[in-house]
Short mmCIF file of C-alpha atoms in Angstrom, two decimals:
data_model
loop_
_atom_site.label_atom_id
_atom_site.label_comp_id
_atom_site.label_asym_id
_atom_site.label_seq_id
_atom_site.Cartn_x
_atom_site.Cartn_y
_atom_site.Cartn_z
CA MET A 1106 16.60 -18.89 36.54
CA ARG A 1107 13.00 -18.11 37.40
CA SER A 1108 12.97 -15.12 35.00
CA VAL A 1109 14.32 -17.44 32.17
CA LEU A 1110 11.67 -20.03 32.98
CA ARG A 1111 8.97 -17.36 33.09
CA GLN A 1112 10.08 -16.04 29.70
CA LEU A 1113 10.05 -19.51 28.19
CA ILE A 1114 6.49 -20.22 29.52
CA VAL A 1115 5.24 -16.90 28.00
CA SER A 1116 6.88 -17.70 24.64
CA LEU A 1117 5.32 -21.15 24.60
CA HIS A 1118 1.95 -19.59 25.46
CA LEU A 1119 2.19 -17.19 22.61
CA LEU A 1120 3.16 -19.96 20.16
CA VAL A 1121 0.16 -22.07 21.29
CA LEU A 1122 -2.18 -19.08 20.79
CA ALA A 1123 -0.71 -18.47 17.38
CA SER A 1124 -1.05 -22.12 16.23
CA CYS A 1125 -4.69 -22.25 17.37
CA ARG A 1126 -5.72 -19.29 15.34
CA LYS A 1127 -7.68 -19.83 12.08
CA PRO A 1128 -5.70 -18.99 8.96
CA CYS A 1129 -6.26 -15.32 7.99
CA GLY A 1130 -8.72 -14.63 10.82
CA ALA A 1131 -12.17 -15.48 12.15
CA GLU A 1132 -13.98 -13.04 9.85
CA PHE A 1133 -12.62 -14.69 6.71
CA GLU A 1134 -14.92 -17.15 4.84
CA LEU A 1135 -13.68 -20.23 3.07
CA VAL A 1136 -14.49 -20.25 -0.66
CA SER A 1137 -13.91 -24.04 -1.17
CA LYS A 1138 -16.16 -26.65 0.44
CA GLU A 1139 -13.62 -27.59 3.09
CA TYR A 1140 -10.20 -26.66 4.29
CA GLN A 1141 -7.55 -29.05 2.79
CA HIS A 1142 -4.38 -29.41 4.79
CA GLY A 1143 -1.27 -29.43 2.64
CA ARG A 1144 -2.65 -26.83 0.23
CA SER A 1145 -1.45 -23.22 0.17
CA THR A 1146 -3.71 -20.89 2.05
CA ILE A 1147 -4.50 -17.60 0.30
CA CYS A 1148 -6.16 -14.78 2.22
CA VAL A 1149 -8.21 -12.54 -0.07
CA ILE A 1150 -9.18 -9.01 1.12
CA ALA A 1151 -11.80 -7.55 -1.15
CA THR A 1152 -12.14 -3.75 -0.90
CA GLY A 1153 -14.41 -2.92 -3.86
CA GLY A 1154 -13.60 -1.10 -7.09
CA THR A 1155 -14.26 -1.87 -10.74
CA ILE A 1156 -13.44 -5.49 -10.37
CA GLN A 1157 -16.63 -5.82 -8.30
CA ALA A 1158 -18.72 -3.24 -10.13
CA ARG A 1159 -21.52 -3.90 -12.59
CA GLY A 1160 -23.02 -2.05 -15.51
CA GLU A 1161 -26.48 -2.24 -16.87
CA ASP A 1162 -25.43 -4.63 -19.70
CA LYS A 1163 -22.35 -6.35 -21.16
CA LYS A 1164 -21.55 -3.39 -23.39
CA GLN A 1165 -21.26 -0.79 -20.57
CA LYS A 1166 -17.69 -0.01 -19.65
CA PHE A 1167 -18.16 3.39 -17.99
CA ASN A 1168 -20.62 4.98 -15.56
CA TYR A 1169 -21.05 1.55 -13.73
CA LYS A 1170 -21.99 1.22 -10.16
CA ASN A 1171 -20.48 -0.63 -7.19
CA SER A 1172 -22.04 -4.03 -6.90
CA PRO A 1173 -23.39 -5.13 -3.48
CA ALA A 1174 -22.00 -8.57 -4.30
CA TYR A 1175 -19.78 -9.97 -1.53
CA GLY A 1176 -16.04 -10.48 -2.32
CA LYS A 1177 -16.54 -14.20 -2.17
CA THR A 1178 -18.47 -14.10 -5.52
CA LEU A 1179 -15.34 -12.93 -7.27
CA PHE A 1180 -14.18 -16.56 -7.28
CA ASP A 1181 -17.40 -18.31 -8.15
CA GLN A 1182 -16.44 -18.87 -11.78
CA TRP A 1183 -12.80 -20.02 -11.67
CA ALA A 1184 -11.70 -23.54 -11.48
CA SER A 1185 -8.20 -22.57 -10.38
CA ILE A 1186 -9.36 -22.07 -6.84
CA THR A 1187 -9.36 -25.88 -6.40
CA ASN A 1188 -5.60 -25.65 -6.03
CA TYR A 1189 -5.69 -23.46 -2.95
CA ASN A 1190 -7.47 -22.90 0.32
CA ILE A 1191 -8.98 -19.45 -0.41
CA LEU A 1192 -10.43 -17.48 2.42
CA VAL A 1193 -12.21 -14.13 1.63
CA TYR A 1194 -13.03 -11.08 3.74
CA GLN A 1195 -14.55 -7.83 2.60
CA PRO A 1196 -14.02 -5.04 5.14
CA TRP A 1197 -15.72 -2.53 2.84
CA ASN A 1198 -16.96 -2.18 -0.76
CA ILE A 1199 -16.13 1.25 -2.16
CA GLY A 1200 -14.38 2.81 -5.12
CA SER A 1201 -10.71 3.55 -4.46
CA HIS A 1202 -11.39 7.29 -4.90
CA GLU A 1203 -13.33 7.07 -1.58
CA ILE A 1204 -10.56 5.31 0.32
CA LYS A 1205 -9.13 7.31 3.19
CA MET A 1206 -5.98 6.74 5.20
CA HIS A 1207 -7.86 5.16 8.10
CA HIS A 1208 -9.08 2.52 5.66
CA THR A 1209 -5.56 1.86 4.57
CA ILE A 1210 -4.12 1.64 8.14
CA THR A 1211 -6.95 -0.78 8.97
CA LEU A 1212 -6.08 -2.80 5.93
CA ALA A 1213 -2.44 -3.04 7.08
CA LYS A 1214 -3.61 -4.42 10.36
CA ILE A 1215 -5.72 -7.05 8.58
CA VAL A 1216 -2.73 -8.01 6.47
CA LEU A 1217 -0.40 -8.23 9.38
CA ARG A 1218 -2.86 -10.46 11.19
CA CYS A 1219 -2.98 -12.74 8.14
CA ILE A 1220 0.75 -12.99 8.16
CA THR A 1221 0.88 -13.73 11.86
CA ASN A 1222 -1.75 -16.45 11.53
CA GLY A 1223 0.20 -18.38 8.89
CA ALA A 1224 -1.17 -17.31 5.50
CA ASP A 1225 0.91 -18.46 2.51
CA GLY A 1226 -0.10 -15.48 0.38
CA ILE A 1227 -2.31 -12.44 0.53
CA LEU A 1228 -4.39 -11.14 -2.43
CA ILE A 1229 -6.01 -7.72 -2.23
CA THR A 1230 -8.61 -6.59 -4.72
CA HIS A 1231 -8.80 -2.83 -5.05
CA GLY A 1232 -9.94 -0.08 -7.37
CA THR A 1233 -7.17 1.01 -9.74
CA ASP A 1234 -7.51 4.80 -9.18
CA THR A 1235 -5.58 4.76 -5.86
CA MET A 1236 -4.37 1.25 -5.81
CA VAL A 1237 -0.72 2.36 -6.16
CA GLU A 1238 -0.91 4.54 -3.04
CA THR A 1239 -2.59 1.91 -0.94
CA ALA A 1240 -0.13 -0.78 -1.99
CA SER A 1241 2.85 1.55 -1.33
CA ILE A 1242 1.49 2.32 2.20
CA ILE A 1243 1.19 -1.38 2.96
CA GLN A 1244 4.80 -1.76 1.92
CA TRP A 1245 5.93 1.04 4.17
CA LEU A 1246 3.91 -0.08 7.20
CA ILE A 1247 4.62 -3.87 7.16
CA GLY A 1248 7.07 -4.49 4.47
CA LEU A 1249 9.83 -5.50 6.87
CA ARG A 1250 7.48 -7.87 8.73
CA MET A 1251 6.14 -9.83 5.81
CA LYS A 1252 8.27 -12.87 6.66
CA GLY A 1253 8.80 -13.47 2.97
CA ILE A 1254 5.03 -13.96 2.33
CA PRO A 1255 3.98 -12.55 -1.09
CA ILE A 1256 1.34 -9.82 -1.18
CA VAL A 1257 -0.29 -9.00 -4.49
CA PHE A 1258 -2.82 -6.23 -5.42
CA THR A 1259 -5.04 -6.56 -8.41
CA GLY A 1260 -8.20 -4.98 -9.88
CA ALA A 1261 -9.81 -4.42 -13.19
CA SER A 1262 -10.19 -1.65 -15.83
CA ASN A 1263 -13.65 -2.89 -16.93
CA PRO A 1264 -16.50 -3.90 -14.65
CA SER A 1265 -17.23 -7.56 -13.92
CA SER A 1266 -20.48 -7.44 -15.96
CA ALA A 1267 -18.64 -6.34 -19.20
CA GLU A 1268 -18.01 -8.98 -21.85
CA CYS A 1269 -14.39 -7.85 -22.07
CA SER A 1270 -13.76 -7.60 -18.32
CA ASP A 1271 -10.19 -8.07 -17.43
CA GLY A 1272 -10.91 -8.94 -13.77
CA PRO A 1273 -11.06 -12.73 -14.16
CA GLU A 1274 -7.72 -12.96 -15.88
CA ASN A 1275 -6.10 -10.63 -13.33
CA LEU A 1276 -7.44 -12.69 -10.50
CA ASP A 1277 -6.17 -15.87 -12.05
CA ASP A 1278 -2.80 -14.39 -12.78
CA ALA A 1279 -2.54 -12.92 -9.21
CA LEU A 1280 -3.09 -16.38 -7.73
CA ALA A 1281 -0.39 -17.78 -10.09
CA VAL A 1282 2.07 -15.17 -8.70
CA LEU A 1283 1.12 -15.98 -5.15
CA ALA A 1284 1.65 -19.62 -5.72
CA ASN A 1285 5.02 -19.15 -7.49
CA ARG A 1286 8.02 -20.01 -5.28
CA GLY A 1287 9.89 -17.06 -6.64
CA ALA A 1288 7.42 -14.59 -5.37
CA LYS A 1289 8.71 -14.73 -1.79
CA ASN A 1290 10.80 -11.89 -0.30
CA ARG A 1291 9.80 -9.33 -2.96
CA GLY A 1292 7.68 -6.85 -1.09
CA VAL A 1293 4.23 -5.69 -2.03
CA MET A 1294 3.44 -6.26 -5.77
CA ILE A 1295 0.69 -5.16 -8.15
CA LEU A 1296 -0.55 -7.50 -10.92
CA MET A 1297 -2.48 -5.85 -13.75
CA ASN A 1298 -2.96 -7.20 -17.28
CA ARG A 1299 -0.20 -9.76 -17.20
CA LEU A 1300 2.37 -7.30 -15.82
CA ILE A 1301 3.94 -7.33 -12.27
CA PHE A 1302 4.96 -4.06 -10.69
CA LEU A 1303 6.51 -3.20 -7.30
CA ALA A 1304 4.10 -0.95 -5.52
CA GLU A 1305 6.54 1.97 -5.01
CA HIS A 1306 7.53 1.96 -8.68
CA ALA A 1307 4.08 1.80 -10.16
CA VAL A 1308 1.89 4.69 -11.42
CA LYS A 1309 -1.59 4.87 -12.95
CA HIS A 1310 -1.16 6.90 -16.17
CA ASP A 1311 -4.41 6.20 -18.12
CA ALA A 1312 -7.87 5.85 -16.75
CA GLY A 1313 -9.61 5.18 -20.13
CA ARG A 1314 -8.17 1.81 -21.23
CA ILE A 1315 -7.07 -1.59 -20.04
CA GLY A 1316 -3.44 -1.59 -19.01
CA GLY A 1317 -3.51 1.86 -17.51
CA LEU A 1318 -0.83 1.07 -14.91
CA GLY A 1319 2.81 1.64 -15.74
CA GLY A 1320 6.22 1.92 -14.12
CA LEU A 1321 9.21 -0.39 -13.82
CA GLU A 1322 8.15 -3.73 -15.31
CA TYR A 1323 9.06 -6.19 -12.50
CA GLY A 1324 7.76 -9.35 -14.10
CA THR A 1325 5.16 -10.98 -16.37
CA VAL A 1326 2.49 -13.67 -16.25
CA LEU A 1327 1.76 -15.55 -19.53
CA ASP A 1328 -0.61 -18.54 -19.44
CA ARG A 1329 -0.07 -18.73 -15.62
CA ARG A 1330 3.69 -18.88 -16.12
CA VAL A 1331 5.33 -16.35 -13.93
CA SER A 1332 8.66 -14.69 -14.76
CA PHE A 1333 10.42 -12.19 -12.56
CA HIS A 1334 12.93 -9.79 -14.19
CA TYR A 1335 14.82 -9.01 -10.92
CA PRO A 1336 16.12 -11.00 -8.00
CA PRO A 1337 14.16 -11.02 -4.69
CA SER A 1338 14.64 -8.11 -2.34
CA VAL A 1339 12.52 -6.14 0.19
CA SER A 1340 13.15 -2.43 0.57
CA GLY A 1341 12.89 -0.71 3.95
CA ALA A 1342 13.80 2.63 2.45
CA HIS A 1343 10.58 4.30 3.47
CA SER A 1344 9.43 1.95 6.26
CA ILE A 1345 7.49 3.20 9.27
CA PRO A 1346 6.36 0.71 12.04
CA LEU A 1347 2.63 0.36 11.89
CA GLU A 1348 2.21 0.50 15.67
CA LYS A 1349 3.77 3.95 15.72
CA VAL A 1350 1.06 5.52 13.54
CA THR A 1351 -1.28 6.69 16.26
CA ASN A 1352 -1.73 10.49 15.95
CA LEU A 1353 -4.12 10.88 12.99
CA THR A 1354 -5.10 14.45 13.78
CA GLN A 1355 -2.18 16.33 12.14
CA ARG A 1356 -2.99 17.82 8.69
CA VAL A 1357 -0.93 17.64 5.51
CA VAL A 1358 -2.14 19.51 2.49
CA LEU A 1359 -1.10 19.28 -1.18
CA VAL A 1360 -0.48 22.22 -3.48
CA MET A 1361 0.31 22.05 -7.18
CA GLY A 1362 2.51 24.44 -9.13
CA CYS A 1363 1.44 25.62 -12.57
CA GLN A 1364 2.06 28.35 -15.13
CA ASP A 1365 0.71 31.75 -14.04
CA MET A 1366 -0.06 30.42 -10.57
CA ASP A 1367 -2.55 32.39 -8.47
CA ILE A 1368 -0.83 32.53 -5.10
CA ARG A 1369 -4.00 33.69 -3.24
CA ALA A 1370 -5.13 30.10 -2.95
CA LEU A 1371 -1.70 29.08 -1.71
CA GLU A 1372 -1.79 31.88 0.93
CA ALA A 1373 -5.31 30.73 2.03
CA ILE A 1374 -4.02 27.18 2.43
CA VAL A 1375 -1.01 28.34 4.53
CA ASN A 1376 -3.32 30.49 6.72
CA THR A 1377 -5.19 27.39 7.78
CA LYS A 1378 -1.98 26.39 9.61
CA PRO A 1379 -1.49 22.74 8.56
CA GLU A 1380 1.37 20.80 10.02
CA ALA A 1381 2.92 20.26 6.57
CA VAL A 1382 2.56 21.29 2.94
CA VAL A 1383 3.55 18.95 0.11
CA ALA A 1384 4.34 21.33 -2.76
CA ALA A 1385 4.41 19.55 -6.19
CA GLY A 1386 6.29 22.05 -8.39
CA VAL A 1387 6.51 22.09 -12.16
CA GLY A 1388 9.30 20.39 -13.98
CA ASP A 1389 11.91 19.52 -11.37
CA GLY A 1390 9.85 20.87 -8.43
CA TRP A 1391 10.06 24.55 -9.24
CA PHE A 1392 7.58 27.30 -8.24
CA PRO A 1393 7.31 30.99 -9.24
CA GLU A 1394 9.17 33.42 -7.02
CA ASP A 1395 6.04 34.80 -5.43
CA ALA A 1396 4.81 31.23 -4.52
CA THR A 1397 8.21 30.30 -3.20
CA ALA A 1398 8.13 33.35 -0.92
CA VAL A 1399 4.73 32.15 0.50
CA LEU A 1400 6.13 28.69 1.07
CA GLU A 1401 9.25 30.17 2.75
CA ASP A 1402 7.05 32.17 5.06
CA ALA A 1403 5.03 29.06 5.86
CA ALA A 1404 8.34 27.33 6.87
CA ALA A 1405 9.20 30.36 9.05
CA GLN A 1406 5.85 29.71 10.89
CA GLY A 1407 6.93 26.08 11.61
CA ILE A 1408 4.95 24.45 8.80
CA LEU A 1409 6.94 21.62 7.19
CA VAL A 1410 7.42 22.26 3.49
CA ILE A 1411 8.00 19.20 1.31
CA ILE A 1412 9.16 19.82 -2.24
CA ALA A 1413 8.10 17.24 -4.84
CA ALA A 1414 7.84 17.24 -8.62
CA ARG A 1415 4.47 17.39 -10.30
CA SER A 1416 5.85 15.36 -13.23
CA GLY A 1417 7.16 12.48 -11.09
CA LYS A 1418 10.53 11.97 -9.45
CA MET A 1419 12.75 14.91 -8.66
CA ALA A 1420 16.50 15.24 -9.45
CA ARG A 1421 17.65 18.73 -8.60
CA ALA A 1422 20.12 19.31 -5.87
CA THR A 1423 19.68 23.13 -5.37
CA LEU A 1424 17.30 23.35 -2.45
CA LYS A 1425 16.93 25.89 0.31
CA GLU A 1426 17.51 24.91 3.97
CA TRP A 1427 13.78 25.17 4.80
CA GLN A 1428 12.82 22.74 1.99
CA ILE A 1429 12.61 19.02 2.58
CA PRO A 1430 13.04 17.17 -0.79
CA CYS A 1431 11.04 14.18 -1.87
CA TYR A 1432 13.30 12.82 -4.65
CA ASP A 1433 12.27 9.28 -5.54
CA LEU A 1434 8.52 9.33 -4.92
CA ASP A 1435 5.77 10.92 -7.03
CA TYR A 1436 3.72 13.51 -5.18
CA PRO A 1437 0.78 11.29 -4.19
CA LYS A 1438 3.16 8.83 -2.54
CA CYS A 1439 5.08 11.69 -1.04
CA LEU A 1440 1.87 13.11 0.46
CA ALA A 1441 0.85 9.74 1.96
CA LEU A 1442 4.37 9.11 3.40
CA THR A 1443 4.51 12.54 5.01
CA LYS A 1444 1.10 11.97 6.66
CA LEU A 1445 2.30 8.61 8.08
CA ALA A 1446 5.54 10.20 9.32
CA LEU A 1447 3.70 13.02 11.07
CA TRP A 1448 1.14 10.57 12.47
CA ALA A 1449 4.09 8.53 13.87
CA ASN A 1450 5.35 11.79 15.58
CA TYR A 1451 8.46 11.88 13.45
CA ASN A 1452 10.42 15.19 13.81
CA TRP A 1453 11.86 17.31 10.97
CA GLU A 1454 15.16 15.34 10.90
CA ASP A 1455 13.37 11.99 10.84
CA ILE A 1456 11.00 13.04 8.09
CA GLN A 1457 13.82 14.28 6.00
CA ALA A 1458 15.71 10.91 6.44
CA LEU A 1459 12.54 8.95 5.66
CA LEU A 1460 11.78 10.86 2.42
CA ASP A 1461 15.47 10.47 1.56
CA GLY A 1462 15.11 6.66 1.67
CA ARG A 1463 16.67 6.07 5.08
CA GLY A 1464 13.58 4.74 6.88
CA GLU A 1465 15.41 1.80 8.51
CA GLU A 1466 18.00 4.27 9.92
CA VAL A 1467 15.19 6.19 11.57
CA ILE A 1468 13.75 2.98 13.03
CA TYR A 1469 17.11 1.92 14.31
CA LYS A 1470 17.78 5.36 15.86
CA GLN A 1471 14.40 5.37 17.61
CA ASP A 1472 14.12 1.72 18.67
CA GLY A 1473 17.74 0.55 18.78
CA ARG A 1474 17.06 -2.28 16.39
CA TYR A 1475 15.93 -2.91 12.82
CA SER A 1476 12.19 -3.72 12.52
CA GLU A 1477 12.85 -6.97 10.71
CA GLY A 1478 14.39 -8.33 13.91
CA MET A 1479 11.18 -7.60 15.83
CA SER A 1480 9.14 -10.55 17.05
CA THR A 1481 6.00 -11.23 15.05
CA LEU A 1482 4.29 -12.32 18.23
CA ASN A 1483 4.74 -9.07 20.13
CA ALA A 1484 1.93 -7.45 22.04
CA PHE A 1485 0.87 -5.24 19.15
CA GLU A 1486 0.29 -8.08 16.72
CA MET A 1487 -1.36 -10.30 19.36
CA SER A 1488 -3.92 -7.50 19.83
CA LEU A 1489 -4.85 -7.31 16.16
#
């Protein structure tokens, strides 16, 4: 009886702490003049990128620079913010080509804290070069703990100073998605140039024009009217619990296959003794015979060899026993997921299952329960 009472007291204490927290977190600043109860609360995390960059004049679309402007200024011009309580926090202001995995893991912790503190939606502004990788990692680390709350990434192809900047419309459309009732229970989404993508299914294919993101078209936004093409669902196929990613010292390297490949560079990489090699082969993941021999020797030395396709997803079934296939992810995502798996101390079997889309199975095997059944008020989240 005492243990039950003690557990009840602890649970009530945690609930009180959670209810006393400010929406999003103490470091977030309110954009509007005052917080209005009854309005949706949107936490905006600004990380830099073209959407915050500025050129020398309105005509300049390339060779612009990061603006020192704080993320809050993104919303200075748009009347649509009167419909929401918008709180903004900028943990860093860098181009997405400068983002490292420790940034993304920190971002995942910030997002999880926003969810725990009662945000109705989360908007992340980000450079488009590696937006797809960051959004996918957030999906993998906290996708099963989103509690139905929509998370949307957006950015811009032209700087904020350009007369044809697409940033303002993307921000407005992203807010429309977050406010839409149909946006719940859909996982991490990307909104760019009126199109909605799921993070794992998106790819950047063109750096020189507006609309350079592609992939499976998940929905559209036209004049703030949101249409989803598929029913709600949240995939845990590649999920890894955020709190397990603790050992960031293990190295994973990427090698690319090509015609007339010089294997001396590959041999030099293998000789550095990384924990894993993600080998993005040509076509359906193929390498020349001499390069394959080097990779096989690496596997014999205990180095994990992940086979991916340089062109995108891989379909072939003829693999050697020392090769771990990465079928349904392109090689940048495969590289990121392999790093997370090693940093979570996954073994060979677990990594193979994770890359095969059986992430929840690994979680169940390790913890004895699926992560979506985990309390959002556990010790890890309370420490964020």
